[in-house]
Coordinates of C-alpha atoms and ligand atoms in Angstrom, one line a residue:
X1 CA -6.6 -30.5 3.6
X2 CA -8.0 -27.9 1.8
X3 CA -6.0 -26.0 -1.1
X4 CA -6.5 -22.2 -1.6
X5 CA -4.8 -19.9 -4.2
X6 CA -4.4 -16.5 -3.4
X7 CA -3.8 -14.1 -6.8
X8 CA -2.7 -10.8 -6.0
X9 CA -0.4 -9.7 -2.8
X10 CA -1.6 -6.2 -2.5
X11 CA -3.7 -4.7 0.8
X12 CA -6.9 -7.4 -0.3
X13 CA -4.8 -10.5 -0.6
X14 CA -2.6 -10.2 2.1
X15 CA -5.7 -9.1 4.6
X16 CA -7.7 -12.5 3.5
X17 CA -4.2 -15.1 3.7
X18 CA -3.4 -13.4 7.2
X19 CA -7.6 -14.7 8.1
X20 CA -7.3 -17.7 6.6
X21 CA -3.7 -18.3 8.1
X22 CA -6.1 -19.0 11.3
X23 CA -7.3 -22.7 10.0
X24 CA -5.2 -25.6 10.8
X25 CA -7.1 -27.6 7.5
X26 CA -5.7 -25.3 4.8
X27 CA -3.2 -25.3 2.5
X28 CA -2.6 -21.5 1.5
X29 CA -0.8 -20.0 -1.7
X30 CA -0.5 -16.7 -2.4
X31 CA 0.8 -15.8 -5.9
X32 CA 2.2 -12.8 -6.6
X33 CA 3.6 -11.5 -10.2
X34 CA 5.9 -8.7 -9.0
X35 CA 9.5 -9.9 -7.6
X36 CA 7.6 -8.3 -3.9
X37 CA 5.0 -7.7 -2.1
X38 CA 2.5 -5.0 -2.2
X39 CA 4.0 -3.2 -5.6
X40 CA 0.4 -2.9 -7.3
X41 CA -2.7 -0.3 -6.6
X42 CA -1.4 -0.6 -2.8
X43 CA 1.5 0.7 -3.5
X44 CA 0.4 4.2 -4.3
X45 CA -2.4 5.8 -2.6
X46 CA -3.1 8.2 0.4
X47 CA -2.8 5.6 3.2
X48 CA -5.8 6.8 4.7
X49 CA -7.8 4.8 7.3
X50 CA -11.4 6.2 6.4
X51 CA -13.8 6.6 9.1
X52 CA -17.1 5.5 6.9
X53 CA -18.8 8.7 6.3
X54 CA -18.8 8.9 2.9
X55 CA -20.0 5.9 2.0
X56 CA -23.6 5.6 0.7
X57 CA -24.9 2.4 2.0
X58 CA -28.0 2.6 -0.1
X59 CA -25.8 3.1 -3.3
X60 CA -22.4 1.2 -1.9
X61 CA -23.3 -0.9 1.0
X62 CA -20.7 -3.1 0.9
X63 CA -18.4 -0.3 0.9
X64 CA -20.0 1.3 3.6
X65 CA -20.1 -1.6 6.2
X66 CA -16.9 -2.4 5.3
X67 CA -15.2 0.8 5.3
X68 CA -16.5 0.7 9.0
X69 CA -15.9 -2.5 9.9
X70 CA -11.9 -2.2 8.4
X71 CA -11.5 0.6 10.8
X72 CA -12.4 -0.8 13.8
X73 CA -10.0 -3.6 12.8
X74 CA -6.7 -1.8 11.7
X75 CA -7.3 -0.3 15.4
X76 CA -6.3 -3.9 16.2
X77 CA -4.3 -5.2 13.3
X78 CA -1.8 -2.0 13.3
X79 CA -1.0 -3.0 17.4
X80 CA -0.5 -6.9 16.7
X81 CA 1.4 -6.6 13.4
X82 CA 3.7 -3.5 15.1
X83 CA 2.7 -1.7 12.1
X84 CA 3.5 2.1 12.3
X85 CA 0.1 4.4 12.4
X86 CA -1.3 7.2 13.3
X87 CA -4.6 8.4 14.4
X88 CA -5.0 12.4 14.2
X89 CA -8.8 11.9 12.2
X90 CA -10.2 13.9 9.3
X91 CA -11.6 16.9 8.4
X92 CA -14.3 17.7 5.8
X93 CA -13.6 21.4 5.1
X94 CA -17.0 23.6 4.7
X95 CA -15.9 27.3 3.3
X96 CA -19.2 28.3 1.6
X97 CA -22.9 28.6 2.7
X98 CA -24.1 25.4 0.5
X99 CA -21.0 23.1 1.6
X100 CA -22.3 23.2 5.7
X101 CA -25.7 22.0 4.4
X102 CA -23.5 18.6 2.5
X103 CA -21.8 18.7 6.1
X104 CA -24.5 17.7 7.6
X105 CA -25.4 15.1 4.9
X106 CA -22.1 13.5 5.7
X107 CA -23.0 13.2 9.5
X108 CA -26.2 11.6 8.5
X109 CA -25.2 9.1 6.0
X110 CA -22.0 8.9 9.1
X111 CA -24.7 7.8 11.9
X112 CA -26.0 5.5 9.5
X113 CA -23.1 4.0 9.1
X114 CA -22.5 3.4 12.7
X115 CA -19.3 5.9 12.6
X116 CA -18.2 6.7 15.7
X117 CA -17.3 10.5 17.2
X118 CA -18.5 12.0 14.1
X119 CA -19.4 15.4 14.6
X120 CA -19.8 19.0 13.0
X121 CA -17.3 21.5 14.7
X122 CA -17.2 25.0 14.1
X123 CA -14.4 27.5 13.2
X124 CA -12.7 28.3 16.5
X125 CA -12.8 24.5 17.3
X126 CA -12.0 23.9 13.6
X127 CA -8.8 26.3 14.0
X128 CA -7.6 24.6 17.4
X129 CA -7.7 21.5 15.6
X130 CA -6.1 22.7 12.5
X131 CA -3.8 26.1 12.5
X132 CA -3.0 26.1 9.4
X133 CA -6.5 26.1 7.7
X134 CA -7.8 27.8 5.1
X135 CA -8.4 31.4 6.3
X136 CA -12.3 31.2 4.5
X137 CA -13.1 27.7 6.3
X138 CA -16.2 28.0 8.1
X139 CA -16.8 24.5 9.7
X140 CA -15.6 21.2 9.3
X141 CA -17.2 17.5 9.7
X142 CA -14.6 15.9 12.6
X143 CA -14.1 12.3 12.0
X144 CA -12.0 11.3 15.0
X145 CA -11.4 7.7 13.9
X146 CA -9.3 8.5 10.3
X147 CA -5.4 7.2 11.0
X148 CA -2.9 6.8 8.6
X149 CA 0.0 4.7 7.7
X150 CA 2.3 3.7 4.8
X151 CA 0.0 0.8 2.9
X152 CA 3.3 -1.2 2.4
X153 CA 4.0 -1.6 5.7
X154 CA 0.8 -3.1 6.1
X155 CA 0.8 -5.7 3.6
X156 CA 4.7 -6.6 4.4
X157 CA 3.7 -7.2 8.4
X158 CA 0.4 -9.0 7.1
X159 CA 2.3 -11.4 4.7
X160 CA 5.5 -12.0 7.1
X161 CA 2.8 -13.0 10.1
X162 CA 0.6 -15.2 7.2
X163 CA 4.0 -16.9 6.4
X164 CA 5.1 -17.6 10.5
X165 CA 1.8 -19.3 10.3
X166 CA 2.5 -21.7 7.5
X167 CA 1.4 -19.5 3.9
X168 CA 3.1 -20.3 1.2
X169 CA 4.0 -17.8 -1.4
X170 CA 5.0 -17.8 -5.3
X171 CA 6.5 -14.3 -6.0
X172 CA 7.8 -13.9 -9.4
X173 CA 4.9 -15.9 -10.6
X174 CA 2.2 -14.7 -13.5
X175 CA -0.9 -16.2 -13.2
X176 CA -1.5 -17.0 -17.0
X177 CA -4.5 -19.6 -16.9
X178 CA -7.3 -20.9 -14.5
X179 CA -7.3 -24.8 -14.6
X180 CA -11.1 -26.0 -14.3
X181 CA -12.3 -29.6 -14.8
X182 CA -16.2 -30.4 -14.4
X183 CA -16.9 -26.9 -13.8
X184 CA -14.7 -26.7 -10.7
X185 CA -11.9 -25.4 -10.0
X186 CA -8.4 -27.6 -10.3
X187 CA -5.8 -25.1 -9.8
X188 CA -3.8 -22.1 -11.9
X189 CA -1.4 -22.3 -14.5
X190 CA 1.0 -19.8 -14.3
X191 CA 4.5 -18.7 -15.8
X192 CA 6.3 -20.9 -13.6
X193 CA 4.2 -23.9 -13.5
X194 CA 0.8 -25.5 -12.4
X195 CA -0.3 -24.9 -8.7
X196 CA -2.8 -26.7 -7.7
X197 CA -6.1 -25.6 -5.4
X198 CA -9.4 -26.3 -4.8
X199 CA -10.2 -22.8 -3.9
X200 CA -9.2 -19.8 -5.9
X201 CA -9.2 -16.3 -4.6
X202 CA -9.3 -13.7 -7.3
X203 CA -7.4 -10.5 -5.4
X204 CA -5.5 -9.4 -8.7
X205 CA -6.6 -5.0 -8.2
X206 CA -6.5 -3.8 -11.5
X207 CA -6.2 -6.6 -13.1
X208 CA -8.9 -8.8 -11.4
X209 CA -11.3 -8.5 -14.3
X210 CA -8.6 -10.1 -16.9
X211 CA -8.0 -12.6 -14.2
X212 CA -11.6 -13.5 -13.8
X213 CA -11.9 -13.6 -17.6
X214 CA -9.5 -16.6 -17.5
X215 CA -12.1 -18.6 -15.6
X216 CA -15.0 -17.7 -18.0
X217 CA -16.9 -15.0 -15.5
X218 CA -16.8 -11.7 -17.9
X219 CA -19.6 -9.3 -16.1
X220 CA -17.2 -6.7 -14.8
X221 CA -14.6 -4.4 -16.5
X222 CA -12.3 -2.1 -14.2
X223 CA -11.4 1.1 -15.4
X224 CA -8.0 2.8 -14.2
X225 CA -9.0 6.1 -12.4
X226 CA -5.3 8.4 -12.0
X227 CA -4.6 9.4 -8.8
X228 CA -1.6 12.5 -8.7
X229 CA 0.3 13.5 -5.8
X230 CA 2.9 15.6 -4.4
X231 CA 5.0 14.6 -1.7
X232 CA 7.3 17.0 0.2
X233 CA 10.8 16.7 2.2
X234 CA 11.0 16.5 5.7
X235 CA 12.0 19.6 7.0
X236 CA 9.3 21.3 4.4
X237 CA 7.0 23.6 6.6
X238 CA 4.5 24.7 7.1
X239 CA 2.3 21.2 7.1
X240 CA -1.1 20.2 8.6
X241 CA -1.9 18.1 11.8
X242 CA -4.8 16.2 10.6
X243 CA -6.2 15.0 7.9
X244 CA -8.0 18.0 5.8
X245 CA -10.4 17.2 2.5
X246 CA -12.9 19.3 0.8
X247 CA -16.6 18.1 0.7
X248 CA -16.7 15.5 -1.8
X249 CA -18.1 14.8 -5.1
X250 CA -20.0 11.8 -6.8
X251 CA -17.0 10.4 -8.2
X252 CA -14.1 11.3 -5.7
X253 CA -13.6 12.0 -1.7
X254 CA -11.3 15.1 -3.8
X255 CA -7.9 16.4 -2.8
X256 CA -6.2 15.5 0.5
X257 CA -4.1 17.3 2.8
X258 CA -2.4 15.2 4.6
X259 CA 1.0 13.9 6.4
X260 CA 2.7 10.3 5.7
X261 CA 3.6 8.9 9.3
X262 CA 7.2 9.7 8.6
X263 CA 6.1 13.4 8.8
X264 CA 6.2 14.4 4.9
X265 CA 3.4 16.4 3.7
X266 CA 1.6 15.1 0.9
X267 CA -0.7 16.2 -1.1
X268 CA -3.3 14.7 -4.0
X269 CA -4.5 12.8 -5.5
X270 CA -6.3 13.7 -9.1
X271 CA -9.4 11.5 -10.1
X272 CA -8.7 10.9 -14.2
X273 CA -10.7 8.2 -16.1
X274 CA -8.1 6.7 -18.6
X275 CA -8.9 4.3 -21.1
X276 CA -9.2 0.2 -20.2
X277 CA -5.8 0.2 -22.3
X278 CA -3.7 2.5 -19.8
X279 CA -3.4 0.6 -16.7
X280 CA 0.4 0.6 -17.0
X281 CA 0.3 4.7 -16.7
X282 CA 1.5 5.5 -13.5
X283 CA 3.1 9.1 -15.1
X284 CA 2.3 12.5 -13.7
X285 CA 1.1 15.2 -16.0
X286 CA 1.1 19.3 -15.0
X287 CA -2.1 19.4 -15.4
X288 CA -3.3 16.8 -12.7
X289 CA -0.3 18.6 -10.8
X290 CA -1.8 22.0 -10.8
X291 CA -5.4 21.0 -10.1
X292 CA -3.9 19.4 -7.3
X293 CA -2.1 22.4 -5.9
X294 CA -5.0 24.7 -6.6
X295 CA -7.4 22.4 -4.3
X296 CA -5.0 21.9 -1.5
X297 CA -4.4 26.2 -1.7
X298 CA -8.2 25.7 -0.6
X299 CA -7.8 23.2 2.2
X300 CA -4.4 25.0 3.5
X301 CA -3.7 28.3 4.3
X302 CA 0.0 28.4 3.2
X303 CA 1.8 25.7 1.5
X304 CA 5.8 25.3 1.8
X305 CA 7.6 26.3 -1.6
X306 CA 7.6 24.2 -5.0
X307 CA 11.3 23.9 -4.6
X308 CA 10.4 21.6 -1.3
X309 CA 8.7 18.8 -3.4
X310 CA 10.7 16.1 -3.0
X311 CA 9.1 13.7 -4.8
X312 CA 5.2 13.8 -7.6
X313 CA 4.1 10.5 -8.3
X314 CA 0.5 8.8 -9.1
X315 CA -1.5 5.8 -8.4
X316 CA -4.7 3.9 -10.4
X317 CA -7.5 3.1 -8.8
X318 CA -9.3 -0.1 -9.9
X319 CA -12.6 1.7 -11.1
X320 CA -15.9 -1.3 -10.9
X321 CA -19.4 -0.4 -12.9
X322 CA -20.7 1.6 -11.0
X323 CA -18.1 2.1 -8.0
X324 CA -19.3 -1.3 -6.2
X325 CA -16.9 -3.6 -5.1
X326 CA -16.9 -7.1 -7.0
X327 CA -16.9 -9.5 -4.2
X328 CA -18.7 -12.8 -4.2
X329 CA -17.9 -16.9 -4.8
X330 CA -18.9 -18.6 -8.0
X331 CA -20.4 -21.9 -8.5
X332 CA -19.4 -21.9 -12.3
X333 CA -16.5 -23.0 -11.9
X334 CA -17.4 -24.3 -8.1
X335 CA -14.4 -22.7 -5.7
X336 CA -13.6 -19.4 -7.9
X337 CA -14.0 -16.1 -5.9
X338 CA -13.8 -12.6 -6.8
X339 CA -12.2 -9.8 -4.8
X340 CA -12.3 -7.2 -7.4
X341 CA -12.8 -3.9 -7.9
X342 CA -11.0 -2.9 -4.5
X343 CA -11.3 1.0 -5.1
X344 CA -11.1 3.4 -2.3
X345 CA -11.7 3.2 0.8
X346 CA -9.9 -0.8 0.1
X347 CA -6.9 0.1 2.3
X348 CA -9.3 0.7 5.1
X349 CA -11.7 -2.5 4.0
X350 CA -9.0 -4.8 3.7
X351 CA -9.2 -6.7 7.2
X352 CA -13.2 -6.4 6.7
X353 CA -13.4 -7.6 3.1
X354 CA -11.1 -10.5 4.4
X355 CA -13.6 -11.8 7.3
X356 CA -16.3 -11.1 4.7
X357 CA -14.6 -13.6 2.2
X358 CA -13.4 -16.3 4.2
X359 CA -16.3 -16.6 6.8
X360 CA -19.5 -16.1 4.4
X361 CA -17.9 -16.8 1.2
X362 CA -15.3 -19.8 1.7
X363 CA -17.0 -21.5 5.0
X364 CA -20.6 -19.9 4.2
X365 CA -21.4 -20.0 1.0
X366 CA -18.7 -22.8 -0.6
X367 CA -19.5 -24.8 3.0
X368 CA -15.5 -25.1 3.5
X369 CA -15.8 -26.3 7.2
X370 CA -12.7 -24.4 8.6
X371 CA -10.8 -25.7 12.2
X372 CA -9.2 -23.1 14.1
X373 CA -5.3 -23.5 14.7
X374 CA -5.2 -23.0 18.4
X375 CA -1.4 -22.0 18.1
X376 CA -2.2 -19.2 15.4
X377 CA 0.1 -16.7 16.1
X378 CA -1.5 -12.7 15.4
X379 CA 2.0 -11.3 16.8
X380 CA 4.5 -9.9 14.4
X381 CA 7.4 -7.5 15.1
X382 CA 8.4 -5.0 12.6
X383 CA 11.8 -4.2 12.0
X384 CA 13.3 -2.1 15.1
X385 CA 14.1 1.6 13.8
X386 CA 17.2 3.4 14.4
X387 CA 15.8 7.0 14.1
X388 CA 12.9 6.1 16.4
X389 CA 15.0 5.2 19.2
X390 CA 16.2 7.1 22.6
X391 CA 20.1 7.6 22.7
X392 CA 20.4 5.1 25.3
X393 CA 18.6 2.2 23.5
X394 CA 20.9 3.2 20.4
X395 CA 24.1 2.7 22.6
X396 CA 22.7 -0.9 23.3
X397 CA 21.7 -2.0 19.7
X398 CA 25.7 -0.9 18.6
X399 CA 27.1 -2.6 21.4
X400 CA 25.1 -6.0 20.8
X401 CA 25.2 -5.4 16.9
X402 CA 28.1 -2.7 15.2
X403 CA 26.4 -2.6 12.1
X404 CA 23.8 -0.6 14.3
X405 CA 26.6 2.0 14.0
X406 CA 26.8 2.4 10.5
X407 CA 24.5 4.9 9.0
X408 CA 23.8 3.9 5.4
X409 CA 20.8 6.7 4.9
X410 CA 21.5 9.8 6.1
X411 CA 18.0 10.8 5.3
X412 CA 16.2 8.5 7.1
X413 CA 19.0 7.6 9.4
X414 CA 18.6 4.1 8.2
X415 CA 21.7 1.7 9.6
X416 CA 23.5 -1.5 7.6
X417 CA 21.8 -3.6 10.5
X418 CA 18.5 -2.6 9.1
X419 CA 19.0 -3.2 5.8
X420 CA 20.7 -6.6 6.5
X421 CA 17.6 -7.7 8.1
X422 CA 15.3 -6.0 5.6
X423 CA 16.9 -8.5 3.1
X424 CA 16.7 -11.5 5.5
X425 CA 13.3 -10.6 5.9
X426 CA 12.5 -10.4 2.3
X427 CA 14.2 -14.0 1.7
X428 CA 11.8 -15.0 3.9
X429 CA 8.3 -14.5 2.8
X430 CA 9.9 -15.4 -1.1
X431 CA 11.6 -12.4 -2.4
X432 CA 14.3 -14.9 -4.2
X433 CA 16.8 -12.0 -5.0
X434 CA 15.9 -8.9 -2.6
X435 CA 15.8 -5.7 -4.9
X436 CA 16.4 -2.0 -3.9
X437 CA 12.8 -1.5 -3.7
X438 CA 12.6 -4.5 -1.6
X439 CA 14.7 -2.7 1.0
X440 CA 13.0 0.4 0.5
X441 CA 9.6 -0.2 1.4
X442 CA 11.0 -2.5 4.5
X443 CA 13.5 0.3 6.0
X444 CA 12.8 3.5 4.5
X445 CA 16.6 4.0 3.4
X446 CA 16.4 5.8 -0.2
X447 CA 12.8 7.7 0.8
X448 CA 14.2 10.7 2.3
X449 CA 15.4 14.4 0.9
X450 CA 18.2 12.8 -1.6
X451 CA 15.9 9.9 -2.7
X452 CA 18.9 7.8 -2.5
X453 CA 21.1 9.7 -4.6
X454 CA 23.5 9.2 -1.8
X455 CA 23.1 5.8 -0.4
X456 CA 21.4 4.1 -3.3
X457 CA 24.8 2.7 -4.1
X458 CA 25.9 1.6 -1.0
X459 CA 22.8 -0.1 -0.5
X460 CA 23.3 -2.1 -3.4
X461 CA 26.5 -3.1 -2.9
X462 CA 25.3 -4.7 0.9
X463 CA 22.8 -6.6 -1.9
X464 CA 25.7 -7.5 -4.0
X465 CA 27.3 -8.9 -1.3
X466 CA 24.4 -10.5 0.5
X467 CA 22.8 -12.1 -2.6
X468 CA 26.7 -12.6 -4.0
X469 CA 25.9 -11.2 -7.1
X470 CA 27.7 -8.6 -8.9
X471 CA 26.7 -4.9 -8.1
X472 CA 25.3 -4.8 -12.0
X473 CA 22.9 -7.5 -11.3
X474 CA 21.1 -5.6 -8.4
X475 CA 18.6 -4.6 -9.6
X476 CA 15.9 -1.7 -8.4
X477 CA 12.6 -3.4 -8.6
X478 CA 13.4 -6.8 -10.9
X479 CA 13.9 -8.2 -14.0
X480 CA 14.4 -5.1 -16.5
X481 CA 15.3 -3.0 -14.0
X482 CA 19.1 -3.2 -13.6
X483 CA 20.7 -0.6 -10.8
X484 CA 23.6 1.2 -12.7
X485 CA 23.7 -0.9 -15.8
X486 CA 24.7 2.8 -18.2
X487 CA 27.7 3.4 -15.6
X488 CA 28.6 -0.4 -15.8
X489 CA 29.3 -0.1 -19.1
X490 CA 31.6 2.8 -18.7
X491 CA 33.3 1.4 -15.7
X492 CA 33.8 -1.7 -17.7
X493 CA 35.4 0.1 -21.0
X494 CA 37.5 1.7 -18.7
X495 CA 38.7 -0.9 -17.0
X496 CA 39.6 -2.6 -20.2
X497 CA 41.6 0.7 -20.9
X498 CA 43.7 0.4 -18.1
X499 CA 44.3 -3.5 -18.5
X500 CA 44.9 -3.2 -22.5
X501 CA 47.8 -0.2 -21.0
X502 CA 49.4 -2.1 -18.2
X503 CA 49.6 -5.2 -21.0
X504 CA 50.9 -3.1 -23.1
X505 CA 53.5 -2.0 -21.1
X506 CA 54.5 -5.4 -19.9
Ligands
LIG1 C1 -4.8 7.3 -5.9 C2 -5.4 6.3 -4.9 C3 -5.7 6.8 -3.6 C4 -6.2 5.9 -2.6 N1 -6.4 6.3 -1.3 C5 -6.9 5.4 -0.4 C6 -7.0 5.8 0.9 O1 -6.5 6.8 1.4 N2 -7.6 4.9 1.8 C7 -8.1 3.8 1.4 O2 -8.7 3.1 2.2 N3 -8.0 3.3 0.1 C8 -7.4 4.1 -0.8 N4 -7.2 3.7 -2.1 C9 -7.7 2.4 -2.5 C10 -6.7 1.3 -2.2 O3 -5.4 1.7 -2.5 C11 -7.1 0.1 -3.0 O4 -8.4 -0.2 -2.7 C12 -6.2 -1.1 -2.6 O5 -4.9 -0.8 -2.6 C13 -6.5 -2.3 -3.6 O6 -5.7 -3.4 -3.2 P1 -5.8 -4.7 -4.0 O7 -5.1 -5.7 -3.1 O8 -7.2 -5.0 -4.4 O9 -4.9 -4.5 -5.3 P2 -3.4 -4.5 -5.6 O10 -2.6 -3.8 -4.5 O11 -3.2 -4.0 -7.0 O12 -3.0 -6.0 -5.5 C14 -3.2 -6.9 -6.6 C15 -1.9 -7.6 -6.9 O13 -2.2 -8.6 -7.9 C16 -1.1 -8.7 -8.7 N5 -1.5 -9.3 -10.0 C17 -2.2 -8.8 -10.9 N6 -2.4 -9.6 -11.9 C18 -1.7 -10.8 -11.6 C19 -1.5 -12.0 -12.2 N7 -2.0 -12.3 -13.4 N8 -0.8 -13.0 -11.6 C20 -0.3 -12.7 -10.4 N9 -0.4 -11.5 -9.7 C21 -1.2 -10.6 -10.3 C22 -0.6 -7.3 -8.8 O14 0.8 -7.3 -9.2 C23 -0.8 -6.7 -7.5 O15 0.3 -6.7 -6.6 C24 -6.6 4.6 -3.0 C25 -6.3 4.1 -4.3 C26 -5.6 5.0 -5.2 C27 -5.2 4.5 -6.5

């Protein structure tokens, strides 16, 4: 039995435990620091599922083939994980004379890249597709094949299908030290203990060159490029069908204007260079803010008011020398390989990168011979939305279940059934005390117009009383993080009030 570590549960790791979930000889880890899954670069980002078009393969081929590839295969993995996506494909906005002559570049580099229904359309076609373009938009590049989804949703249905088929996770868990004997690899250290592996898989996003450091391999630094968004409510209008982008430019594919598959308009993101120090800076600024809004008044004809923003926020890109991703197996130490680097288009490489690393870096290159589990399961079922359902079906889920009756987020019409199973679900792949978040990226509940001002507190105290913990010790996103710890304080003085006066009185 063969013993493989897995460092990192974003989009990278969770794509290559779900692959190598497949072999009946493995032993599988995957180590996580973050109380949860999917809380690092994956987190935050456009949730685009490129179609390959902008990827040089003479300057980025494994980016290019994979970008492809990844696809192809989210066309399959969204349908056996149930995860929720859409596919309404992009549009490369042309508005000047020079910008139809990069259109066409695009659709060359496209057919290169074996992209398929890529075509230059022109405005009437572009204005069918897209009413609420920019009024000077002249043509567009059509890439059929972009989808979208919510990037979390895809690494919690690849982890809960990894763990039905026997993965074995460590959330909580730092990775502090790479244990090498005889210049191969023994296992890692981390902040709860020593794990051992044969096999080490470095998926640790931005932090994967620190990571690698740790087992001596120091040829790649990655530098955190800020990504700024907006994100609107619900009911803001007017939005865009598809997909919208302006050509793009050496260093970024530029402003989106896009739609999350729960129907928000969003709209971003910046591409800042901050210093190798800065990889905690997750803060908006008004700068990046503006720039964004002035390039998506270029994509859009109208945008809904300011006062319709429900939410800014920003991600950071893992930036590798020269924008190529960092992906190959070491033989000093023997069994160490890295997965770093994962810029854009990562969300769409993942399931790519994943075959990549397991069939011709673990089996090809490290000669791990690798038997097939016949009863591998690729089913998983996502968690059955209230909202999403007829009236009918919603009848039946109260009448089987009455917590399907109680509607904890009005927002998102998110019920206590929901979250109840959000937190069973969470137990399950190693979240040891569910947090707000946890329910949050599983459910939706505390996403919507209010951003939970209204049910945030009910939701905790179902985790209070699930996890039996006082409603103080719930916590938003882990240790540090405490849900109400300011108003605890004041509860508790005046509680002590009110005892001290009813002794008093006695
Ligand atoms: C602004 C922005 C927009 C983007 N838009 C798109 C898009 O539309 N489409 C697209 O395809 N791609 C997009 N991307 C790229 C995509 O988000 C990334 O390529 C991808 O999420 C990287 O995933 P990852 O698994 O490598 O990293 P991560 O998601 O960061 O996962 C690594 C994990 O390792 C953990 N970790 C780190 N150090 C340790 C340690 N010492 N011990 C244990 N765990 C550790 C972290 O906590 C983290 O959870 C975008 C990125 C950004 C920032």
């Amino acid at each position: 039995m063969e013993k493989i570590a897995i460092i990192g549960g974003g989009i990278a790791g969770a794509s290559i435990a779900r692959v190598l979930s497949k072999y009946e000889n493995l032993e599988i880890h995957l180590i996580e620091r973050e109380p949860d899954v999917s809380w690092g670069v994956t987190k935050a980002n456009t949730g685009i599922i490129h179609p390959g078009h902008e990827e040089d393969p003479e300057k980025h081929s494994l980016r290019a083939d994979f970008c492809v590839e990844g696809n192809e295969l989210w066309h399959r993995w969204t349908e056996e994980l149930d995860i929720p996506v859409e596919w309404p494909g992009e549009l490369m906005i042309a508005r000047r004379e020079g910008e139809l002559k990069t259109l066409e570049k695009y659709l060359e580099l496209g057919k290169e890249n074996g992209v398929p229904g890529l075509r230059i359309i022109d405005e009437e076609e572009l204005r069918t597709l897209e009413p609420n373009v920019n009024s000077e938009a002249q043509s567009a590049l059509y890439g059929p094949t972009a989808g979208r989804m919510e990037p979390w949703e895809a690494v919690i249905g690849l982890v809960e299908n990894s763990v039905e088929n026997g993965l074995i996770t460590h959330l909580n868990t730092e990775v502090r030290d790479i244990g090498i004997k005889q210049e191969e690899i023994r296992g890692v250290q981390t902040g709860r203990g020593f794990i051992e592996a044969d096999i080490i898989v470095n998926a640790a996003g931005l932090y994967a060159d620190e990571v690698s450091k740790m087992a001596g391999i120091d040829h790649f630094d990655l530098q955190p490029r800020k990504g700024e968004y907006y994100l609107f409510d619900e009911d803001a209008r007017p939005r865009v069908k598809r997909i919208l982008h302006p050509v793009p430019t050496s260093k970024t594919k530029g402003v989106y204007a896009t739609k999350t598959v729960g129907g928000n308009l969003m709209l971003g993101p910046t591409a800042e260079d901050l210093p190798m120090e800065a990889k905690g800076d997750n803060s908006t600024t008004e700068e990046g803010l503006n720039f964004v809004w002035k390039e998506a008044k270029n994509l859009v004809e109208e945008l809904p008011k300011k006062e319709k923003v429900s939410k800014t926020f920003a991600g950071l890109r893992p930036e590798p020398p020269e924008g190529r991703y960092v992906i190959e197996a070491h033989e000093d130490p023997w069994g160490f390989v890295s997965v770093g680097g994962i810029r854009s288009p990562g969300l769409t490489a993942a399931p790519a990168i994943a075959n990549y690393v397991v069939e011709e870096l673990i089996e090809g290159e490290l000669g791990v011979k690798l038997a097939e589990n016949k009863d591998w399961n690729p089913k998983r079922k996502g968690i059955k939305r209230f909202s999403e359902v007829t009236m009918e079906e919603r009848r039946k889920l109260i009448a089987q279940d009455p917590n399907y009756g109680n509607v904890v987020c009005m927002c998102k019409e998110v019920t206590r059934a929901e979250i109840l199973e959000a937190i069973e679900r969470a137990k399950k792949v190693g979240v040891s005390k569910p947090t707000l978040d946890s329910v949050k990226f599983r459910t939706l509940a505390m996403f919507g117009f209010c951003q939970g001002s209204f049910c945030r507190l009910k939701t905790a105290k179902i985790l209070s009383e699930e996890l039996d913990i006082p409603i103080w010790k719930v916590t938003i996103r882990g240790e540090g993080t405490k849900y109400g710890m300011g108003d605890v304080k004041i509860l508790r003085s005046k509680k002590r009030e009110k005892d001290e006066q009813s002794n008093e009185k006695k």
